[in-house]
Short mmCIF file of C-alpha atoms (C1' of nucleotides) in Angstrom, two decimals:
data_model
loop_
_atom_site.label_atom_id
_atom_site.label_comp_id
_atom_site.label_asym_id
_atom_site.label_seq_id
_atom_site.Cartn_x
_atom_site.Cartn_y
_atom_site.Cartn_z
CA UNK A 1 33.89 18.09 64.08
CA UNK A 2 35.72 16.33 61.26
CA UNK A 3 36.71 12.68 61.28
CA UNK A 4 40.31 13.37 62.27
CA UNK A 5 39.32 15.14 65.44
CA UNK A 6 36.81 12.45 66.32
CA UNK A 7 39.58 9.92 65.83
CA UNK A 8 41.88 11.90 68.12
CA UNK A 9 39.21 12.18 70.79
CA UNK A 10 38.27 8.50 70.75
CA UNK A 11 41.68 6.96 70.19
CA UNK A 12 40.57 5.25 67.00
CA UNK A 13 41.89 5.76 63.48
CA UNK A 14 39.91 7.49 60.74
CA UNK A 15 39.98 4.20 58.88
CA UNK A 16 38.32 2.42 61.76
CA UNK A 17 35.66 5.09 62.14
CA UNK A 18 34.70 4.83 58.48
CA UNK A 19 34.71 1.07 58.82
CA UNK A 20 32.35 1.29 61.81
CA UNK A 21 30.00 3.41 59.75
CA UNK A 22 30.00 0.80 57.00
CA UNK A 23 29.53 -1.90 59.63
CA UNK A 24 26.41 -0.18 60.89
CA UNK A 25 27.53 0.60 64.42
CA UNK A 26 27.94 4.35 63.85
CA UNK A 27 25.30 6.38 62.01
CA UNK A 28 26.32 8.21 58.86
CA UNK A 29 26.98 11.81 59.93
CA UNK A 30 26.05 15.05 58.22
CA UNK A 31 28.32 16.21 55.42
CA UNK A 32 29.84 19.60 54.80
CA UNK A 33 29.49 21.13 51.35
CA UNK A 34 32.97 19.81 50.64
CA UNK A 35 31.77 16.26 51.28
CA UNK A 36 33.68 15.97 54.56
CA UNK A 37 31.93 14.08 57.37
CA UNK A 38 30.74 16.39 60.16
CA UNK A 39 30.20 14.72 63.53
CA UNK A 40 28.41 15.93 66.65
CA UNK A 41 29.09 15.01 70.28
CA UNK A 42 26.80 11.99 70.11
CA UNK A 43 29.36 10.29 67.89
CA UNK A 44 31.84 10.35 70.78
CA UNK A 45 29.32 8.66 73.08
CA UNK A 46 28.43 6.13 70.45
CA UNK A 47 32.04 5.18 69.83
CA UNK A 48 32.58 4.93 73.59
CA UNK A 49 29.69 2.46 73.70
CA UNK A 50 31.11 0.45 70.81
CA UNK A 51 34.46 0.21 72.54
CA UNK A 52 32.86 -0.76 75.83
CA UNK A 53 30.69 -3.40 74.22
CA UNK A 54 33.73 -4.80 72.41
CA UNK A 55 35.64 -4.89 75.67
CA UNK A 56 32.71 -6.83 77.13
CA UNK A 57 33.30 -9.41 74.41
CA UNK A 58 30.55 -8.50 71.96
CA UNK A 59 31.13 -8.67 68.22
CA UNK A 60 30.36 -5.79 65.88
CA UNK A 61 27.41 -7.80 64.55
CA UNK A 62 25.98 -8.10 68.05
CA UNK A 63 26.61 -4.44 68.76
CA UNK A 64 24.84 -3.53 65.54
CA UNK A 65 21.91 -5.64 66.60
CA UNK A 66 21.69 -3.96 70.00
CA UNK A 67 21.70 -0.59 68.26
CA UNK A 68 18.96 -1.71 65.91
CA UNK A 69 16.82 -2.91 68.81
CA UNK A 70 17.38 0.38 70.59
CA UNK A 71 16.34 2.34 67.51
CA UNK A 72 13.20 0.34 66.85
CA UNK A 73 11.89 -0.56 70.27
CA UNK A 74 13.52 1.61 72.90
CA UNK A 75 15.90 0.52 75.63
CA UNK A 76 17.57 -2.75 74.63
CA UNK A 77 18.43 -3.75 78.21
CA UNK A 78 16.69 -7.11 78.10
CA UNK A 79 18.31 -8.00 74.83
CA UNK A 80 21.68 -6.96 76.17
CA UNK A 81 21.21 -9.09 79.27
CA UNK A 82 20.35 -12.11 77.15
CA UNK A 83 23.48 -11.53 75.10
CA UNK A 84 25.60 -11.16 78.20
CA UNK A 85 24.22 -14.39 79.62
CA UNK A 86 24.94 -16.30 76.47
CA UNK A 87 28.42 -14.84 76.36
CA UNK A 88 29.02 -15.79 79.97
CA UNK A 89 28.07 -19.35 79.08
CA UNK A 90 30.41 -19.23 76.07
CA UNK A 91 33.19 -17.96 78.27
CA UNK A 92 32.62 -20.76 80.77
CA UNK A 93 32.88 -23.30 77.97
CA UNK A 94 35.99 -21.73 76.49
CA UNK A 95 37.64 -21.45 79.87
CA UNK A 96 36.90 -25.11 80.60
CA UNK A 97 38.29 -26.14 77.21
CA UNK A 98 41.43 -24.11 77.59
CA UNK A 99 41.95 -25.35 81.12
CA UNK A 100 41.64 -28.95 79.96
CA UNK A 101 44.05 -28.25 77.11
CA UNK A 102 46.45 -26.57 79.51
CA UNK A 103 46.42 -29.65 81.72
CA UNK A 104 47.05 -31.89 78.73
CA UNK A 105 49.95 -29.81 77.49
CA UNK A 106 51.42 -30.06 80.95
CA UNK A 107 50.92 -33.82 80.88
CA UNK A 108 52.73 -34.10 77.55
CA UNK A 109 55.55 -31.95 78.90
CA UNK A 110 56.16 -34.05 81.97
CA UNK A 111 55.76 -37.31 80.10
CA UNK A 112 58.39 -36.23 77.59
CA UNK A 113 61.21 -36.89 80.02
CA UNK A 114 60.81 -40.65 79.89
CA UNK A 115 60.78 -40.90 76.08
CA UNK A 116 63.64 -42.04 73.94
CA UNK A 117 63.98 -39.87 70.80
CA UNK A 118 65.28 -42.88 68.91
CA UNK A 119 61.90 -44.58 69.10
CA UNK A 120 60.16 -41.80 67.11
CA UNK A 121 59.17 -42.99 63.67
CA UNK A 122 59.72 -40.44 60.88
CA UNK A 123 56.13 -40.55 59.69
CA UNK A 124 54.75 -39.96 63.17
CA UNK A 125 57.28 -37.11 63.47
CA UNK A 126 57.49 -36.87 67.25
CA UNK A 127 56.14 -39.12 69.96
CA UNK A 128 56.05 -36.26 72.45
CA UNK A 129 52.68 -35.60 70.85
CA UNK A 130 50.79 -38.91 70.85
CA UNK A 131 47.65 -39.63 68.88
CA UNK A 132 45.50 -39.99 71.97
CA UNK A 133 45.34 -36.27 72.63
CA UNK A 134 42.85 -36.07 69.80
CA UNK A 135 40.32 -38.09 71.74
CA UNK A 136 40.49 -35.68 74.66
CA UNK A 137 40.10 -32.58 72.54
CA UNK A 138 37.37 -33.48 70.15
CA UNK A 139 35.63 -30.99 67.85
CA UNK A 140 34.30 -28.85 70.69
CA UNK A 141 33.99 -25.61 68.79
CA UNK B 1 45.88 -46.09 48.36
CA UNK B 2 44.07 -43.22 46.70
CA UNK B 3 43.12 -40.00 48.39
CA UNK B 4 39.50 -41.02 48.99
CA UNK B 5 40.49 -44.05 50.98
CA UNK B 6 43.04 -42.09 52.96
CA UNK B 7 40.30 -39.59 53.73
CA UNK B 8 37.98 -42.37 54.88
CA UNK B 9 40.68 -43.87 57.08
CA UNK B 10 41.65 -40.60 58.73
CA UNK B 11 38.26 -38.95 58.98
CA UNK B 12 39.39 -35.97 56.91
CA UNK B 13 38.05 -34.80 53.56
CA UNK B 14 39.98 -35.10 50.32
CA UNK B 15 39.97 -31.31 50.17
CA UNK B 16 41.64 -31.08 53.54
CA UNK B 17 44.28 -33.65 52.63
CA UNK B 18 45.23 -31.73 49.47
CA UNK B 19 45.26 -28.56 51.51
CA UNK B 20 47.61 -30.15 54.03
CA UNK B 21 49.94 -31.10 51.22
CA UNK B 22 49.98 -27.52 49.97
CA UNK B 23 50.46 -26.32 53.55
CA UNK B 24 53.58 -28.46 53.84
CA UNK B 25 52.46 -30.76 56.64
CA UNK B 26 52.00 -33.81 54.40
CA UNK B 27 54.61 -34.80 51.82
CA UNK B 28 53.56 -34.98 48.19
CA UNK B 29 52.86 -38.66 47.49
CA UNK B 30 53.74 -40.77 44.49
CA UNK B 31 51.45 -40.51 41.48
CA UNK B 32 49.88 -43.21 39.41
CA UNK B 33 50.19 -43.00 35.61
CA UNK B 34 46.73 -41.44 35.63
CA UNK B 35 47.96 -38.60 37.83
CA UNK B 36 46.08 -39.86 40.89
CA UNK B 37 47.86 -39.48 44.22
CA UNK B 38 49.05 -42.81 45.63
CA UNK B 39 49.61 -42.87 49.39
CA UNK B 40 51.40 -45.39 51.59
CA UNK B 41 50.76 -46.23 55.24
CA UNK B 42 53.08 -43.49 56.44
CA UNK B 43 50.55 -40.94 55.29
CA UNK B 44 48.07 -42.31 57.85
CA UNK B 45 50.64 -41.88 60.63
CA UNK B 46 51.53 -38.43 59.45
CA UNK B 47 47.93 -37.28 59.38
CA UNK B 48 47.43 -38.76 62.85
CA UNK B 49 50.34 -36.66 64.03
CA UNK B 50 48.93 -33.54 62.43
CA UNK B 51 45.58 -34.10 64.10
CA UNK B 52 47.21 -34.76 67.45
CA UNK B 53 49.39 -31.68 67.21
CA UNK B 54 46.36 -29.60 66.29
CA UNK B 55 44.47 -31.00 69.23
CA UNK B 56 47.43 -29.97 71.39
CA UNK B 57 46.84 -26.42 70.17
CA UNK B 58 49.58 -26.13 67.55
CA UNK B 59 48.98 -24.24 64.31
CA UNK B 60 49.71 -25.74 60.90
CA UNK B 61 52.67 -23.35 60.62
CA UNK B 62 54.12 -24.72 63.85
CA UNK B 63 53.46 -28.28 62.79
CA UNK B 64 55.20 -27.61 59.48
CA UNK B 65 58.15 -26.23 61.37
CA UNK B 66 58.37 -29.29 63.61
CA UNK B 67 58.32 -31.48 60.53
CA UNK B 68 61.05 -29.41 58.91
CA UNK B 69 63.22 -29.69 62.00
CA UNK B 70 62.63 -33.41 62.06
CA UNK B 71 63.63 -33.74 58.43
CA UNK B 72 66.78 -31.70 58.73
CA UNK B 73 68.14 -32.46 62.18
CA UNK B 74 66.50 -35.61 63.52
CA UNK B 75 64.17 -35.87 66.48
CA UNK B 76 62.54 -32.50 67.11
CA UNK B 77 61.71 -33.25 70.76
CA UNK B 78 63.50 -30.23 72.18
CA UNK B 79 61.85 -27.92 69.69
CA UNK B 80 58.47 -29.45 70.46
CA UNK B 81 58.99 -28.98 74.19
CA UNK B 82 59.86 -25.33 73.68
CA UNK B 83 56.71 -24.88 71.63
CA UNK B 84 54.60 -26.64 74.24
CA UNK B 85 56.03 -24.43 76.97
CA UNK B 86 55.29 -21.28 75.06
CA UNK B 87 51.78 -22.52 74.33
CA UNK B 88 51.24 -23.32 77.98
CA UNK B 89 52.20 -19.75 78.82
CA UNK B 90 49.82 -18.48 76.13
CA UNK B 91 47.06 -20.62 77.53
CA UNK B 92 47.68 -19.27 81.02
CA UNK B 93 47.39 -15.73 79.69
CA UNK B 94 44.25 -16.46 77.71
CA UNK B 95 42.64 -18.24 80.62
CA UNK B 96 43.40 -15.33 82.92
CA UNK B 97 41.97 -12.88 80.40
CA UNK B 98 38.82 -14.87 79.85
CA UNK B 99 38.35 -15.38 83.57
CA UNK B 100 38.65 -11.64 84.19
CA UNK B 101 36.20 -10.98 81.37
CA UNK B 102 33.84 -13.58 82.76
CA UNK B 103 33.89 -11.85 86.13
CA UNK B 104 33.21 -8.50 84.52
CA UNK B 105 30.30 -9.80 82.48
CA UNK B 106 28.87 -11.19 85.70
CA UNK B 107 29.38 -7.81 87.36
CA UNK B 108 27.49 -6.05 84.54
CA UNK B 109 24.70 -8.59 84.78
CA UNK B 110 24.13 -8.16 88.47
CA UNK B 111 24.51 -4.39 88.33
CA UNK B 112 21.84 -4.22 85.63
CA UNK B 113 19.04 -4.77 88.11
CA UNK B 114 19.42 -1.38 89.71
CA UNK B 115 19.39 0.58 86.45
CA UNK B 116 16.48 2.57 85.08
CA UNK B 117 16.13 2.05 81.32
CA UNK B 118 14.78 5.59 81.02
CA UNK B 119 18.15 7.06 81.93
CA UNK B 120 19.88 5.52 78.87
CA UNK B 121 20.82 8.19 76.33
CA UNK B 122 20.24 7.17 72.71
CA UNK B 123 23.82 7.87 71.67
CA UNK B 124 25.25 5.77 74.48
CA UNK B 125 22.74 3.06 73.47
CA UNK B 126 22.57 1.12 76.72
CA UNK B 127 23.96 1.87 80.14
CA UNK B 128 24.10 -1.80 81.03
CA UNK B 129 27.45 -1.62 79.28
CA UNK B 130 29.31 1.32 80.79
CA UNK B 131 32.44 2.92 79.33
CA UNK B 132 34.63 1.84 82.21
CA UNK B 133 34.80 -1.79 81.10
CA UNK B 134 37.27 -0.63 78.45
CA UNK B 135 39.81 0.28 81.10
CA UNK B 136 39.71 -3.21 82.56
CA UNK B 137 40.08 -4.98 79.23
CA UNK B 138 42.80 -3.03 77.51
CA UNK B 139 44.42 -4.16 74.25
CA UNK B 140 45.66 -7.46 75.71
CA UNK B 141 45.89 -9.44 72.49
"C1'" DC C 1 28.81 -46.47 24.72
"C1'" DT C 2 27.29 -44.37 28.71
"C1'" DT C 3 26.84 -43.58 33.38
"C1'" DG C 4 28.67 -42.50 37.66
"C1'" DA C 5 32.12 -42.39 41.12
"C1'" DC C 6 36.43 -40.88 41.65
"C1'" DC C 7 40.21 -38.05 40.67
"C1'" DT C 8 42.86 -33.66 38.80
"C1'" DT C 9 43.70 -28.45 38.76
"C1'" DC C 10 42.72 -23.73 39.84
"C1'" DC C 11 40.23 -19.92 41.61
"C1'" DA C 12 37.09 -17.92 45.10
"C1'" DG C 13 35.21 -17.24 49.46
"C1'" DC C 14 34.11 -17.81 54.51
"C1'" DG C 15 34.36 -15.03 59.23
"C1'" DC C 16 36.33 -11.25 61.88
"C1'" DA C 17 37.95 -6.58 62.53
"C1'" DG C 18 40.22 -3.98 60.64
"C1'" DT C 19 44.71 -2.05 57.68
"C1'" DG C 20 47.16 -0.36 53.43
"C1'" DG C 21 47.41 2.04 49.40
"C1'" DA C 22 46.08 4.62 45.17
"C1'" DA C 23 43.89 8.43 42.92
"C1'" DG C 24 41.93 12.55 43.56
"C1'" DC C 25 39.41 16.74 46.01
"C1'" DC C 26 39.50 20.69 49.81
"C1'" DC C 27 41.55 24.24 52.27
"C1'" DT C 28 44.93 27.15 54.40
"C1'" DA C 29 49.58 29.18 55.02
"C1'" DG C 30 53.55 30.97 53.08
"C1'" DC D 1 51.17 29.46 43.05
"C1'" DT D 2 52.52 25.69 45.54
"C1'" DA D 3 53.08 22.72 49.26
"C1'" DG D 4 51.06 20.30 52.97
"C1'" DG D 5 47.77 18.05 55.56
"C1'" DG D 6 43.32 16.53 55.72
"C1'" DC D 7 39.59 14.47 53.53
"C1'" DT D 8 36.97 11.43 49.86
"C1'" DT D 9 36.19 6.79 47.50
"C1'" DC D 10 37.27 2.12 46.26
"C1'" DC D 11 39.66 -2.13 46.13
"C1'" DA D 12 42.70 -5.38 48.08
"C1'" DC D 13 44.87 -7.68 51.72
"C1'" DT D 14 45.93 -9.62 56.49
"C1'" DG D 15 45.70 -14.56 59.33
"C1'" DC D 16 43.76 -19.12 59.90
"C1'" DG D 17 41.99 -23.43 58.29
"C1'" DC D 18 39.71 -24.86 55.53
"C1'" DT D 19 35.35 -25.28 51.99
"C1'" DG D 20 32.84 -24.84 47.46
"C1'" DG D 21 32.58 -24.96 42.77
"C1'" DA D 22 33.88 -25.23 37.83
"C1'" DA D 23 35.98 -27.69 34.10
"C1'" DG D 24 37.93 -31.62 32.88
"C1'" DG D 25 40.55 -36.54 33.03
"C1'" DT D 26 40.19 -41.83 34.57
"C1'" DC D 27 38.27 -46.05 35.28
"C1'" DA D 28 35.08 -49.96 36.17
"C1'" DA D 29 30.38 -51.72 35.69
"C1'" DG D 30 26.30 -52.36 33.00
#
DNA sequence: CTTGACCTTCCAGCGCAGTGGAAGCCCTAG
DNA sequence: CTAGGGCTTCCACTGCGCTGGAAGGTCAAG
């Protein structure tokens, strides 16, 4: 099938499919004499995997790596599990950070009621956002 | 004071300070005859505000807008509160998304034990990541 | 006078996952 | 024969917050 039909069947754009090929997550397909790409059914499965892996939070670089492992040393399950674990840990960290930030934003909000706008200095712009929030949200990333 | 000293006092780099000026979050300072930037104490306060607002999750574009409001119509407290509210709502959404993703990653992990690597098709790469995760993590962003 | 630290400008690139557009070929229907 | 829709390549751009480097000016110490 040509790229347009593959796009229709997978819900991606032709642009994205070509980009995935260049990104190494979709093998270069056969070509017709005209130069048109000619895909088989495997391409549909592969793109389904790419979408699923993205939905699971993996980057294209990680997906490419999984595919490489699969091609060179068989089933990449162990590698995938390691990746998933490290992503779960990342997610836990991010969730904790965002939750802390959420609490701090709430704190600023409720504290704002007792402030007098007249006491804001122009250089400091707005005392609703005080300097001490920096200390609580240090370079975590 | 010159830019190097301002950088030392704020913990930023000279590059970043010039970038902030071009981004409109720090006013252009006076210049010495040599062309060197010459900052006053207000610059320290301003950069403290920028850092604090960043730590509170605001983008430079939002910070610039707050500063513009401040310059044109006085204390921007109401504007800042609106921004904080909308950011709190964003954070709630992001946290919910990440939490759902975290649960799904966990689900994949624990389900992986009962899979036979031999039943993975090469095109689908790895059945640890099944197509149905896509449905649960639809285009949310 | 020279060295070196500091400053100036401008231009380029990072990572990420695409998206947009231009110039041109292929193929079929009318 | 022409129009159109599809396909090809390549290059540039998006958003975000910087960071790096080149080429050159300034200033104080030795």
